[in-house]
GROMACS .gro file of C-alpha atoms in nm:
model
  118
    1UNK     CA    1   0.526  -1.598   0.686
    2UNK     CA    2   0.476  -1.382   0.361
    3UNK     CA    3   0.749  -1.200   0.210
    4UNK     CA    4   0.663  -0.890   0.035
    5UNK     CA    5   0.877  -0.719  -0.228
    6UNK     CA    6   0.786  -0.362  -0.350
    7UNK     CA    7   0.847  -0.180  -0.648
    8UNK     CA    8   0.742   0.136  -0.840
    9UNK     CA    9   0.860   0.415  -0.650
   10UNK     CA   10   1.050   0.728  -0.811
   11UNK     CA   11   1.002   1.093  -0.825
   12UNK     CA   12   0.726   1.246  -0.996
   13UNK     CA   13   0.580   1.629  -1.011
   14UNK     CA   14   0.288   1.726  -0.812
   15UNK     CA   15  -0.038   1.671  -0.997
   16UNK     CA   16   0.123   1.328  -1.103
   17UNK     CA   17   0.051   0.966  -1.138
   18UNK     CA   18   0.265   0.696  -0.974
   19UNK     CA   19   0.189   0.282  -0.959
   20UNK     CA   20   0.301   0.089  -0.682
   21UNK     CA   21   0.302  -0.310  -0.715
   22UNK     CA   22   0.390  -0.535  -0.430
   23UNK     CA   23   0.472  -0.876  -0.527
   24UNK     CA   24   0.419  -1.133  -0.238
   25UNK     CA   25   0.548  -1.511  -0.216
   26UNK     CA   26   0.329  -1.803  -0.210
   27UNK     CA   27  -0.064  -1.711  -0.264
   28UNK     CA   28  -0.227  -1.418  -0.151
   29UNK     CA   29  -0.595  -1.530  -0.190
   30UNK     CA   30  -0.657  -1.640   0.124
   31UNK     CA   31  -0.465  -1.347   0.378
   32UNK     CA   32  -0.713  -1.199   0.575
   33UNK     CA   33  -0.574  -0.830   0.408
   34UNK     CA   34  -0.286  -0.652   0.225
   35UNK     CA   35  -0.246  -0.281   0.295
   36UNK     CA   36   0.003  -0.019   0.223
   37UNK     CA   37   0.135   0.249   0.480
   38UNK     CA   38   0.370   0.523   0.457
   39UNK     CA   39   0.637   0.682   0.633
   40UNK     CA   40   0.774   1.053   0.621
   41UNK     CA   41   1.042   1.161   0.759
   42UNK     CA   42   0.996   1.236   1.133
   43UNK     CA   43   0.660   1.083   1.155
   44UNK     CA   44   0.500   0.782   1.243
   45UNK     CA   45   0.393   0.501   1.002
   46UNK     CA   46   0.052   0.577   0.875
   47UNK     CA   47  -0.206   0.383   0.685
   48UNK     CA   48  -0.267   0.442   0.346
   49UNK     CA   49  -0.517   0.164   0.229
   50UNK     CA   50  -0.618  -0.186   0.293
   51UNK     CA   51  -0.788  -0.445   0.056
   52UNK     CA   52  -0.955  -0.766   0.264
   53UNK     CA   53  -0.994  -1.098   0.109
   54UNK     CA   54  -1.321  -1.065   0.071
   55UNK     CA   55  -1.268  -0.736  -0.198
   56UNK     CA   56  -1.342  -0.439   0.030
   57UNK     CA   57  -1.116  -0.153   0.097
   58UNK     CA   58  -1.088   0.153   0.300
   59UNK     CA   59  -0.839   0.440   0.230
   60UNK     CA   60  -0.689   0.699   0.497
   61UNK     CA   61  -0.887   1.015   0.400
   62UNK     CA   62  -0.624   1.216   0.275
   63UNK     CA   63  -0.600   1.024  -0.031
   64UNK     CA   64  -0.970   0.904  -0.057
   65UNK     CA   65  -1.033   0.998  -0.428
   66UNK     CA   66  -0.676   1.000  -0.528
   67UNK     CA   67  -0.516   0.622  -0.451
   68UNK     CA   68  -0.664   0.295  -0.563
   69UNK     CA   69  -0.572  -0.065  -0.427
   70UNK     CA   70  -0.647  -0.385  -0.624
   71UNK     CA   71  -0.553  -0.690  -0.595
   72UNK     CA   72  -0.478  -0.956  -0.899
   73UNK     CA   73  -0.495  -1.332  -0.686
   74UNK     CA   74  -0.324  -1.461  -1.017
   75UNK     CA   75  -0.026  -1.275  -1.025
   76UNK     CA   76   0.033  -1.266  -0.595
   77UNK     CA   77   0.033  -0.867  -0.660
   78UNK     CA   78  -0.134  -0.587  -0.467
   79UNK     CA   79  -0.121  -0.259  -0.683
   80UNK     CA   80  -0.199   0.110  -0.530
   81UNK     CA   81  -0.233   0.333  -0.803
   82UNK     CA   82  -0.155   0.705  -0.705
   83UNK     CA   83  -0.293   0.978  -0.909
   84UNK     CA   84  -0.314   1.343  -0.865
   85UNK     CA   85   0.013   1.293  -0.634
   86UNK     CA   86   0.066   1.579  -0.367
   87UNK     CA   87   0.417   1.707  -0.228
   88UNK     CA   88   0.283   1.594   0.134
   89UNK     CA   89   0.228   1.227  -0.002
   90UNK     CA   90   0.601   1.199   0.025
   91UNK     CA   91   0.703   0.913   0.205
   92UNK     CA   92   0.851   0.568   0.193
   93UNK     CA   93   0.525   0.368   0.136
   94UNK     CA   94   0.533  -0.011   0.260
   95UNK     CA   95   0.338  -0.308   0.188
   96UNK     CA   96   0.176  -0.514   0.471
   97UNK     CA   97   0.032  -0.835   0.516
   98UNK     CA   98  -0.262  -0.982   0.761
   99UNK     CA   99  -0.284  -1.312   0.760
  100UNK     CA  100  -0.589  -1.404   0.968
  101UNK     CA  101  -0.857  -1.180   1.141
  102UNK     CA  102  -0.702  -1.241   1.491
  103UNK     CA  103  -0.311  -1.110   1.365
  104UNK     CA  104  -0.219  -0.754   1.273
  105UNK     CA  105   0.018  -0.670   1.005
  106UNK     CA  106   0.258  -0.875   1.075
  107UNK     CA  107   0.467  -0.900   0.754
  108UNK     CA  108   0.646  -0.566   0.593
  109UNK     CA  109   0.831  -0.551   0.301
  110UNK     CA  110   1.154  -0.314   0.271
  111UNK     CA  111   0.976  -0.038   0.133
  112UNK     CA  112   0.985   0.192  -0.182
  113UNK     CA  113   1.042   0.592  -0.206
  114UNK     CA  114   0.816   0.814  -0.336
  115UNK     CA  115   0.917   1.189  -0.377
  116UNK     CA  116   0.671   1.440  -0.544
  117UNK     CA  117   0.840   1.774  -0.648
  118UNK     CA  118   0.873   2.028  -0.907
   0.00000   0.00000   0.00000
């Protein structure tokens, strides 16, 4: 199984930029897909992004435009850069893990808080 260790979460004003990294043990190269959700409070666990192992993506719409997710094999990191940040992309935002095509996201890491407000 993968363990999955985020960081870059903090408080930032609306219009700002925030980087998320997820750092994940052993390689990542060959997962089927990483992706990052979020959580507000009261509400479900949404997707944010997903990157596949191949080097596509896809984004939830609300932050199509805004949030980018990369992927550095060498380092074992998955990044989501987060720019013109929004007071409803509040949330604790979690990294995932796929392993194979016929799996979900089965691995989670503990999650990181992100709080936009003036």
């Amino acid at each position: 199984q993968v363990q999955l260790v985020e960081s870059g979460g903090g408080l930032v004003q609306p219009g700002g930029s925030l980087r998320l990294s997820c750092a994940a043990s052993g390689s990542i190269f060959n997962i089927y897909a990483m992706g990052w959700y979020r959580q507000a409070p009261g509400k479900q666990r949404d997707m944010v992004a997903h990157i596949f192992s191949v080097g596509n993506t896809n984004y939830a719409d609300s932050v199509k435009g805004r949030f980018t997710i990369s992927r550095d094999n060498a380092k074992n990191t998955v990044d989501l850069q987060m720019n013109s940040l929004k007071p409803e992309d509040t949330a604790v935002y979690f990294c995932a893990a796929r392993t194979t095509i016929f799996s979900g996201f089965g691995s989670w890491g503990q999650g990181t808080q992100v709080t936009v407000s003036s």
